[in-house]
CSV table of C-alpha atoms in Angstrom, one decimal:
chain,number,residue,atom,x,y,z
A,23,UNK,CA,-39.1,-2.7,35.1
A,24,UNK,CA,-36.1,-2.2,32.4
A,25,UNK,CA,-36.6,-3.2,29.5
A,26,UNK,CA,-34.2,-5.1,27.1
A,27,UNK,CA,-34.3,-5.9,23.5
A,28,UNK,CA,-33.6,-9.7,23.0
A,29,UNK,CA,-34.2,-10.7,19.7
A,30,UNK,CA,-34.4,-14.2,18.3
A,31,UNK,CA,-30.5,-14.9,16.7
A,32,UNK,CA,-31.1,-15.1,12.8
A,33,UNK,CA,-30.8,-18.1,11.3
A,34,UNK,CA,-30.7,-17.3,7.6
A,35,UNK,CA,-26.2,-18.0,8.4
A,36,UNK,CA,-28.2,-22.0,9.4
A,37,UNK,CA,-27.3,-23.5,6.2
A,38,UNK,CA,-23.9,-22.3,5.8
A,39,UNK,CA,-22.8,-23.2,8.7
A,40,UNK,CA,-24.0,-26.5,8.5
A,41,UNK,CA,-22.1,-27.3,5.6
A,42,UNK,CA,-19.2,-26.0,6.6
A,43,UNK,CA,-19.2,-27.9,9.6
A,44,UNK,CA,-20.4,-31.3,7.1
A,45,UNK,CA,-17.2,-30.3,5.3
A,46,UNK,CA,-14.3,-30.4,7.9
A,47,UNK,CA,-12.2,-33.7,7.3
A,48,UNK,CA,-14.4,-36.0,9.9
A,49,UNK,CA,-17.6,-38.5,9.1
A,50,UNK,CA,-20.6,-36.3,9.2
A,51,UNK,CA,-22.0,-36.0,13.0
A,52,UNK,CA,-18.9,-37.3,14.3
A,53,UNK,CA,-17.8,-34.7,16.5
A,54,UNK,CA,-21.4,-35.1,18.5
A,55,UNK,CA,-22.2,-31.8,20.3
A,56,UNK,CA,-18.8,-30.4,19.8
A,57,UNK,CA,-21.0,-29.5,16.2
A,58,UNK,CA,-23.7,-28.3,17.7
A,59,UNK,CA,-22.1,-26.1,19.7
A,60,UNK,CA,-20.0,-24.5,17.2
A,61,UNK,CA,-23.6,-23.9,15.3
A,62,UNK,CA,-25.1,-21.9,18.2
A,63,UNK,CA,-21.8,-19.6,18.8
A,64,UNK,CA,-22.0,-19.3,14.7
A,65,UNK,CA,-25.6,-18.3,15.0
A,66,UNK,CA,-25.0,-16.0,18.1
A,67,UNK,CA,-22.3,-14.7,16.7
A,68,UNK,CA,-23.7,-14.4,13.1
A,69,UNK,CA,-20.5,-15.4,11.0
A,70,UNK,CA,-18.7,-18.3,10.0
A,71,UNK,CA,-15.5,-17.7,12.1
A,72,UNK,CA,-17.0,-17.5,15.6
A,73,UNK,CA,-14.0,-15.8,17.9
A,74,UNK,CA,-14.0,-15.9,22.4
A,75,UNK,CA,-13.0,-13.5,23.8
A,76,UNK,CA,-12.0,-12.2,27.3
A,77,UNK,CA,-14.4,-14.3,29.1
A,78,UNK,CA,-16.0,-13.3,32.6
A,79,UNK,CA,-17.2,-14.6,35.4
A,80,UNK,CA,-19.5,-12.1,37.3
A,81,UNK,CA,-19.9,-13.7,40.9
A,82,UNK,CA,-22.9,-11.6,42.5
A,83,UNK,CA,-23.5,-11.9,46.6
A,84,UNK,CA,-26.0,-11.5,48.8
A,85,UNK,CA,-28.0,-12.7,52.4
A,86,UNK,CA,-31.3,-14.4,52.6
A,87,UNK,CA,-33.8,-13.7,55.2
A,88,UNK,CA,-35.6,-17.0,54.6
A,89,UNK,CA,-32.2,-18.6,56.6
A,90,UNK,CA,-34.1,-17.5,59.5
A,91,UNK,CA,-36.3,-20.3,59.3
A,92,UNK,CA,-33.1,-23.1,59.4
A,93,UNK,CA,-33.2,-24.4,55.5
A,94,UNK,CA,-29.4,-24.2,55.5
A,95,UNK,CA,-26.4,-25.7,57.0
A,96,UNK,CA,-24.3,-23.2,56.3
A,97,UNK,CA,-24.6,-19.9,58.8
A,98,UNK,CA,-25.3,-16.6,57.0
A,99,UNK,CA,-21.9,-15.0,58.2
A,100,UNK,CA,-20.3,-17.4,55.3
A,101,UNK,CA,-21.6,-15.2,52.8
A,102,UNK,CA,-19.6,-12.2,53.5
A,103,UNK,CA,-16.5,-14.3,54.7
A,104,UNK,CA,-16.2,-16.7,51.1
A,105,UNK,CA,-16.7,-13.4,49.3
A,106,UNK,CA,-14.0,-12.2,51.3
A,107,UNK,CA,-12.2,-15.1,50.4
A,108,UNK,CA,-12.8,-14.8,47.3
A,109,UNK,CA,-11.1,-11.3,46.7
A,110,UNK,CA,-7.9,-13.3,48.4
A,111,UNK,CA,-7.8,-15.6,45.5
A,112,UNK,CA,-7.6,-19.1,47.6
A,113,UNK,CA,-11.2,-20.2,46.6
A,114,UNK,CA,-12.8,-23.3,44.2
A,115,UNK,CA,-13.7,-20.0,41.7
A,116,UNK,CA,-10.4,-18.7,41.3
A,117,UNK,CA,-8.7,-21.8,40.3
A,118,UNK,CA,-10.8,-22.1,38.0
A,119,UNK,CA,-11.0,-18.7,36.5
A,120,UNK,CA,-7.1,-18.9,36.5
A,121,UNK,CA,-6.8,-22.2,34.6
A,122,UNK,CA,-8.8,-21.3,31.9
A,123,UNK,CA,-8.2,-17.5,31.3
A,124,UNK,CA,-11.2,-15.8,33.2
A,125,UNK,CA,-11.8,-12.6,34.9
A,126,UNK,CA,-13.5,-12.7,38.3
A,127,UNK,CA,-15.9,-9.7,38.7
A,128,UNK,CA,-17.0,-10.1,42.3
A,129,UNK,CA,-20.3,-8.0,43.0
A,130,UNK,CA,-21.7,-7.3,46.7
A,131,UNK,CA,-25.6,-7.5,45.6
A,132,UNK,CA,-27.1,-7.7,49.2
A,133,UNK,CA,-24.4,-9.2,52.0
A,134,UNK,CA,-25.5,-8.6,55.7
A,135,UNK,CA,-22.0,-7.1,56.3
A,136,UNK,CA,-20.6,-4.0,56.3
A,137,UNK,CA,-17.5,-4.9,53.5
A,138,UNK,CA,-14.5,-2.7,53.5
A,139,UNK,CA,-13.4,-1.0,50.3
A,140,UNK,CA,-10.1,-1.8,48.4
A,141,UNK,CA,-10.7,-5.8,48.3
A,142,UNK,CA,-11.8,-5.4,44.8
A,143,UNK,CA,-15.4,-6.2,45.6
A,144,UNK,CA,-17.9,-3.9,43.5
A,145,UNK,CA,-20.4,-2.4,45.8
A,146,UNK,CA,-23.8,-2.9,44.1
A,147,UNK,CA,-25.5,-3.2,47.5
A,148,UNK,CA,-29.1,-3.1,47.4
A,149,UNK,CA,-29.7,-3.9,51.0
A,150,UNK,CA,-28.6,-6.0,53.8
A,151,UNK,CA,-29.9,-9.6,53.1
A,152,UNK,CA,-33.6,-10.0,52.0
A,153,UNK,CA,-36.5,-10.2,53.9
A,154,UNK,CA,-38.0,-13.6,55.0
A,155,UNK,CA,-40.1,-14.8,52.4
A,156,UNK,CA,-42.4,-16.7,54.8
A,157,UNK,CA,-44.0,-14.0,55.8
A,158,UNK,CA,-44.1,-11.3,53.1
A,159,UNK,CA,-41.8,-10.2,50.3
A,160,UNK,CA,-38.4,-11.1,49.7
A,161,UNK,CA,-37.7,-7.3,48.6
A,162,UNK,CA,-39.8,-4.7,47.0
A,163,UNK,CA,-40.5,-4.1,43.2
A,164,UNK,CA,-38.5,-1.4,43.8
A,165,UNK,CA,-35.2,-3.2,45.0
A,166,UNK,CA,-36.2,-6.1,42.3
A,167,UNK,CA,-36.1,-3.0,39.4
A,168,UNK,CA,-32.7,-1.5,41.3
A,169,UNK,CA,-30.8,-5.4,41.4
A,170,UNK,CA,-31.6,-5.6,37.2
A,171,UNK,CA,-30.2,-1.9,36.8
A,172,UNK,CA,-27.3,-3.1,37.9
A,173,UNK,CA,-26.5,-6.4,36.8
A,174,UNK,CA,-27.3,-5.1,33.3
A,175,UNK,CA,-25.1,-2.1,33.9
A,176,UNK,CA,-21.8,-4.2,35.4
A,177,UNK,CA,-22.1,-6.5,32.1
A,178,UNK,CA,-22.3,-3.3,29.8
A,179,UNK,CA,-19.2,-1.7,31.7
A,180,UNK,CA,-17.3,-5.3,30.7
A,181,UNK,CA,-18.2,-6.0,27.4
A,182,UNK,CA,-17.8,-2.0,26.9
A,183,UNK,CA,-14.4,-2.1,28.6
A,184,UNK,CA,-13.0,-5.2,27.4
A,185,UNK,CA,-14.2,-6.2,24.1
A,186,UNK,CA,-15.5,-9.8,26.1
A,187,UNK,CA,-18.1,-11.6,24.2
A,188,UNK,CA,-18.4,-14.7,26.2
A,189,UNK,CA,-19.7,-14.6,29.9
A,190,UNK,CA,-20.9,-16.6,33.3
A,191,UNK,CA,-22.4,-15.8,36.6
A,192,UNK,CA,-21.7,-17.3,39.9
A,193,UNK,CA,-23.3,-16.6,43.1
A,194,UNK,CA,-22.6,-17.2,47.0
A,195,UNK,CA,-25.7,-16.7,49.5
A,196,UNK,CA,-26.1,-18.8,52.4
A,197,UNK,CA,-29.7,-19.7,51.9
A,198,UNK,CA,-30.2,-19.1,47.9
A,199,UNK,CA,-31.3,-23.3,47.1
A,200,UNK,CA,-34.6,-22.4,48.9
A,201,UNK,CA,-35.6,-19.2,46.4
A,202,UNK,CA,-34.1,-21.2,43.6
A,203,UNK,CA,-36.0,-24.4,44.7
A,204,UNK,CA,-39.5,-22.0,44.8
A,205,UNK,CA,-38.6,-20.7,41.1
A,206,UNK,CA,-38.3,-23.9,39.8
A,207,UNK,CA,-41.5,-24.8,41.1
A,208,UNK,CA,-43.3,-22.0,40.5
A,209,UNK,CA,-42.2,-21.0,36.6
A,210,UNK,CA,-42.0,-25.4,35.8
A,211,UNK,CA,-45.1,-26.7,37.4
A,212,UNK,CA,-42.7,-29.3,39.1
A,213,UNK,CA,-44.0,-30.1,42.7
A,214,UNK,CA,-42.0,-28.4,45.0
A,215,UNK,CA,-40.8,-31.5,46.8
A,216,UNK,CA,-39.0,-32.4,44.0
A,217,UNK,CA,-37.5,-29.2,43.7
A,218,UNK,CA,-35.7,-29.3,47.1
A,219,UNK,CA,-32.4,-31.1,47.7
A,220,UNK,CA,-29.7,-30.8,50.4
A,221,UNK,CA,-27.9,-27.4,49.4
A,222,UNK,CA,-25.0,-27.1,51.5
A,223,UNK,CA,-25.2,-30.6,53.2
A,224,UNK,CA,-28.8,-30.7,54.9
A,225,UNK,CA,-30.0,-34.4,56.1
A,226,UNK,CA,-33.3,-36.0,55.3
A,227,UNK,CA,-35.0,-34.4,58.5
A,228,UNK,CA,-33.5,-30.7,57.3
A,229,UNK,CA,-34.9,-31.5,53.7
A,230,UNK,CA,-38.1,-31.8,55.3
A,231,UNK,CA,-38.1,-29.5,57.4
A,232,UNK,CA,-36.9,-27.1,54.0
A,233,UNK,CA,-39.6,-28.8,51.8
A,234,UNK,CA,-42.3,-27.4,55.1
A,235,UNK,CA,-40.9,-24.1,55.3
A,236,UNK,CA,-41.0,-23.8,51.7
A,237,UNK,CA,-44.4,-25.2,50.9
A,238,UNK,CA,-45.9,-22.5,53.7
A,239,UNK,CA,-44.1,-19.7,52.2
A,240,UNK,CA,-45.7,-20.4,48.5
A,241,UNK,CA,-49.1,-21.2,50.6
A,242,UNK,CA,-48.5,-17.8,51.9
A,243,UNK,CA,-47.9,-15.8,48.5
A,244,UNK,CA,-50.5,-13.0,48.2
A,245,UNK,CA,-48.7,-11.1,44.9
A,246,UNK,CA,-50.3,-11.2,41.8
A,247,UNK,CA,-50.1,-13.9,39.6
A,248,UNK,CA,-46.6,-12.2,37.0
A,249,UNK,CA,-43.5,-13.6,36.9
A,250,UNK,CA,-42.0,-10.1,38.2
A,251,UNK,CA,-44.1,-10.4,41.3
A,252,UNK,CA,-42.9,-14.0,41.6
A,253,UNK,CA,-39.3,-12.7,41.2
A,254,UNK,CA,-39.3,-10.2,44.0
A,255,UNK,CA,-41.3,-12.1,46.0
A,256,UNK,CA,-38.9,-15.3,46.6
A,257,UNK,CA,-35.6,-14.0,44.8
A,258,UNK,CA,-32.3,-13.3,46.3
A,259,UNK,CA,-30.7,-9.6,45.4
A,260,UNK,CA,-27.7,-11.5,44.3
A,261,UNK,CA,-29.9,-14.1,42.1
A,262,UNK,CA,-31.9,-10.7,40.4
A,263,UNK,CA,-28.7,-8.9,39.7
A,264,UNK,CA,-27.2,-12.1,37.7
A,265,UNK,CA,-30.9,-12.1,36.3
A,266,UNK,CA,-30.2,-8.8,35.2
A,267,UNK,CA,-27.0,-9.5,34.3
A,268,UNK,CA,-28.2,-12.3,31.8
A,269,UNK,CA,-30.9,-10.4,30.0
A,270,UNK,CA,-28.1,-7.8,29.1
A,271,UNK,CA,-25.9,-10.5,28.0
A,272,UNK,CA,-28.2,-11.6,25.8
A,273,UNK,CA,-29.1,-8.3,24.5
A,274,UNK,CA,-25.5,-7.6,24.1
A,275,UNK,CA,-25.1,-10.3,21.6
A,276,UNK,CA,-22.8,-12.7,24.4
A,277,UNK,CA,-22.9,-16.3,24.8
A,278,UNK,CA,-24.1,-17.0,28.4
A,279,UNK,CA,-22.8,-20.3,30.2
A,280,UNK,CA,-25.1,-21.2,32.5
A,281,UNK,CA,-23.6,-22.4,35.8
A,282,UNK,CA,-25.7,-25.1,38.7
A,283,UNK,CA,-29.0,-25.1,40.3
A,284,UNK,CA,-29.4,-21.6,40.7
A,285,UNK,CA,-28.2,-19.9,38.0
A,286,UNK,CA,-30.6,-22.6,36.2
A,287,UNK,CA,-33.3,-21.4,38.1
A,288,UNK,CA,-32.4,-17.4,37.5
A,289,UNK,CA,-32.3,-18.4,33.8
A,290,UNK,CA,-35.3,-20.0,34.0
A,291,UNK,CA,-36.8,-17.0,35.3
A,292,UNK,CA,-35.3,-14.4,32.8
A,293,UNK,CA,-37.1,-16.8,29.8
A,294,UNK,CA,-40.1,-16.0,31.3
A,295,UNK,CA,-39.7,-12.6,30.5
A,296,UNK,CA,-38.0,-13.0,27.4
A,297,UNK,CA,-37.9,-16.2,26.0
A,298,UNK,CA,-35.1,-15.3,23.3
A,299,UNK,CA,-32.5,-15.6,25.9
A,300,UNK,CA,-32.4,-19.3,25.6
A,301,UNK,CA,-30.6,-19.0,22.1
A,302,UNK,CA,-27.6,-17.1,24.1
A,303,UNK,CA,-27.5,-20.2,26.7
A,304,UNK,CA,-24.9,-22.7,26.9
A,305,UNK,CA,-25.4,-24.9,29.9
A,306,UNK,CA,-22.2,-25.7,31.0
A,307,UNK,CA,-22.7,-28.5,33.9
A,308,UNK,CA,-25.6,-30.8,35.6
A,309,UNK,CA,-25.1,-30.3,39.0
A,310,UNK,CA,-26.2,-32.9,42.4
A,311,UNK,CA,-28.5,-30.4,43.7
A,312,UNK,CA,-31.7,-32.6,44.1
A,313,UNK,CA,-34.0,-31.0,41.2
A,314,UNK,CA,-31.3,-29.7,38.4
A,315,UNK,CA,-31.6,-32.2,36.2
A,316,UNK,CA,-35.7,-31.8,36.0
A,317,UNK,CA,-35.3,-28.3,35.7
A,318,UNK,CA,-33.0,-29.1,32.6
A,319,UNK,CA,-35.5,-31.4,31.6
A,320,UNK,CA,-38.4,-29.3,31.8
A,321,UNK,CA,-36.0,-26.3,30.0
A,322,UNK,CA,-35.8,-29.2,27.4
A,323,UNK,CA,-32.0,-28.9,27.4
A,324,UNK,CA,-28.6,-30.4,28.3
A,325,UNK,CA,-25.6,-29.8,29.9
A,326,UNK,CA,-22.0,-30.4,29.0
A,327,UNK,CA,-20.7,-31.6,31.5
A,328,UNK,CA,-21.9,-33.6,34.6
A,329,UNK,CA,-19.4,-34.4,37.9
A,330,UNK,CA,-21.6,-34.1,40.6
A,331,UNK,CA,-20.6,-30.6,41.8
A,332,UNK,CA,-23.2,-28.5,44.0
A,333,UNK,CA,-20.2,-25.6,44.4
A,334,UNK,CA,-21.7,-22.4,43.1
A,335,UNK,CA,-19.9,-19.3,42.3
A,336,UNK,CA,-19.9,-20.4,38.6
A,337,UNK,CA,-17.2,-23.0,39.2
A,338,UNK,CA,-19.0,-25.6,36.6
A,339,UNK,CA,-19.8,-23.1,34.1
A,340,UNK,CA,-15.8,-22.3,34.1
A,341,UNK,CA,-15.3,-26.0,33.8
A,342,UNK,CA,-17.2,-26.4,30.7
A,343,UNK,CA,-15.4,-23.2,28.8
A,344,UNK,CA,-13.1,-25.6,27.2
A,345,UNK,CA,-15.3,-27.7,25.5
A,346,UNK,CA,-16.9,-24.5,24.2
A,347,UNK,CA,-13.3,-23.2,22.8
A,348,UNK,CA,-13.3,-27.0,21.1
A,349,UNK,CA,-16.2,-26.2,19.3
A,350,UNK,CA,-15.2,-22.9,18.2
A,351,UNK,CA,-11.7,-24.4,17.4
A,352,UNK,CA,-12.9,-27.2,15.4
A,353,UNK,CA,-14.9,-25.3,13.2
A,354,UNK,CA,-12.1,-22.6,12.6
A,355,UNK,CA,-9.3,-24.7,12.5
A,356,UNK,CA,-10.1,-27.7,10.6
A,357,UNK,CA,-9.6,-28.7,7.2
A,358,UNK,CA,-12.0,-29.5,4.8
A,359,UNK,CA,-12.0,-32.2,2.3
A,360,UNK,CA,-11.8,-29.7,-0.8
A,361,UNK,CA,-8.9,-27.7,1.1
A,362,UNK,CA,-6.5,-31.4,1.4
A,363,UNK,CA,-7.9,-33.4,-1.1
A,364,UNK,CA,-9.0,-35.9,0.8
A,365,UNK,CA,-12.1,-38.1,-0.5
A,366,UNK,CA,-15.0,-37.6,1.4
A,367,UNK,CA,-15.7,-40.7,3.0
A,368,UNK,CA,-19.1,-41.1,4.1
């Protein structure tokens, strides 16, 4: 497997950027996580003047062979036709990305579908949907190894090309609650029921039927007991690439917002491995898949923002970028008392 060098961020800048932040012209505290955020970009960063730049969102697709046992609503031809969508520039995603100044890298990690060049869709294909992960592996150690290559590589070529220093990861994959849901439970301990939800609109009887597929597939797993097996076992290609695409992130020195359920769950993964990464992660939404909010919980973190989305392709981590420019604006923009003369008063 690659490896990555993910250090801790230093935290010697801790105390200086604590007072500074004591200092701007407000009662101490009173700009609530708007602070805290500003301290993490600081310490990610490692100056006083945290900048953003060019920010990305990398939206990575691909097929799941588990949709073979009915734990989705939606049919796997939508995965090639949104990403198709996508390149058009009609979707949720590319509202979003225009509003608030994004790029949108879309990646084919694994679509069951032939996609024809010059739509601006980078062909990263690994394969043609996983394997059904009720009877054997999702993909191979070798295809798991391949999908980090070249997440990692796609976020070197942007922050190489573009300078960007701030990044998120979307996905679309007809299918990809069910490997998420299997992650969670695996890598928190939760029991699986409580990790499955509705996905794309499943009713109580599909839940079920989900939570029974799913509960025979883990009954089924005959890997060894590492968090790579586990990866390659129930992952998606497009779920592995982002995971690639995180760890490089993080080794890279950018600050990751971390979008819904899944990209949760890859996260969540990708600490197992190298637990560092969680000083890079900003969680930018708490989303109405069933299960999000205890795998925040369990992460022993929160998210920004919370409106009930269950969307994908990165749509709430775009939403939450502006609170993150707040709290690099506040901290650069602000007075402090010494600056206007005002009496500190608190």
């Amino acid at each position: 497997m690659k490896q990555f060098n993910i250090k801790k961020v230093n935290r010697n800048l801790e105390p200086e950027i604590k007072k500074k932040i004591d200092n701007l012209t407000k009662p101490k505290g009173s700009l609530g996580r708007l602070e805290k955020l500003a301290e993490q970009i600081c310490l990610i960063q490692q100056t006083l003047v945290p900048s953003l730049r060019e920010p990305h969102n990398v939206l990575f697709a691909g097929d799941h062979g588990i949709i073979e046992e009915g734990v989705s609503v939606s049919p796997k031809e939508v995965t090639w036709q949104q990403l198709s969508h996508f390149s058009k520039g009609g979707a949720g995603i590319n509202f979003l990305c225009d509003q608030h100044g994004f790029r949108l890298i879309l990646v084919d990690a694994g679509v069951d579908y032939d996609i024809p060049s010059g739509h601006g869709i980078i062909d990263m294909k690994v394969g043609r949907g996983t394997r059904n992960f009720l009877h054997g592996p999702a993909m191979t150690e070798e295809e798991m190894n391949l999908c980090i290559e070249r997440g990692a590589r796609i976020v070197e070529e942007i922050h190489t090309g573009s300078g960007c220093n701030v990044i998120s990861f979307g996905e679309m994959g007809s299918g990809n609650t069910s490997p998420s849901a299997v992650w969670m439970h695996l890598f928190t301990g939760i029991p699986l029921e409580k990790c499955i939800g509705a996905g794309a609109g499943l009713d109580n009887i599909g839940i079920r039927h989900k939570y029974d597929v799913l509960s025979m597939a883990v009954a089924n797993y005959k890997g060894v007991d590492t968090v790579e097996a586990k990866i390659a076992w129930f992952g998606g290609y497009e779920m592995v690439m982002a995971l690639g695409g995180m760890l490089k992130a993080a080794e890279l020195g950018l600050t990751i917002i971390v979008d819904g359920f899944i990209m949760t769950s890859v996260i969540l993964a990708s600490s197992k491995l190298y637990p560092a990464i969680m000083d890079y992660a900003v969680f930018g939404h708490q989303g109405d898949e069933s299960g999000h909010k205890l795998m925040l919980d369990a992460m022993g973190v929160k998210a920004l923002l919370h409106l009930d989305l269950r969307l994908g392709e990165g749509s709430g981590a775009v939403c939450a970028y502006p609170i993150i420019e707040s709290a690099v604006r506040m901290i650069n923009r602000m007075d402090s008392f010494q600056s206007v003369n005002v009496t500190k008063y608190f």
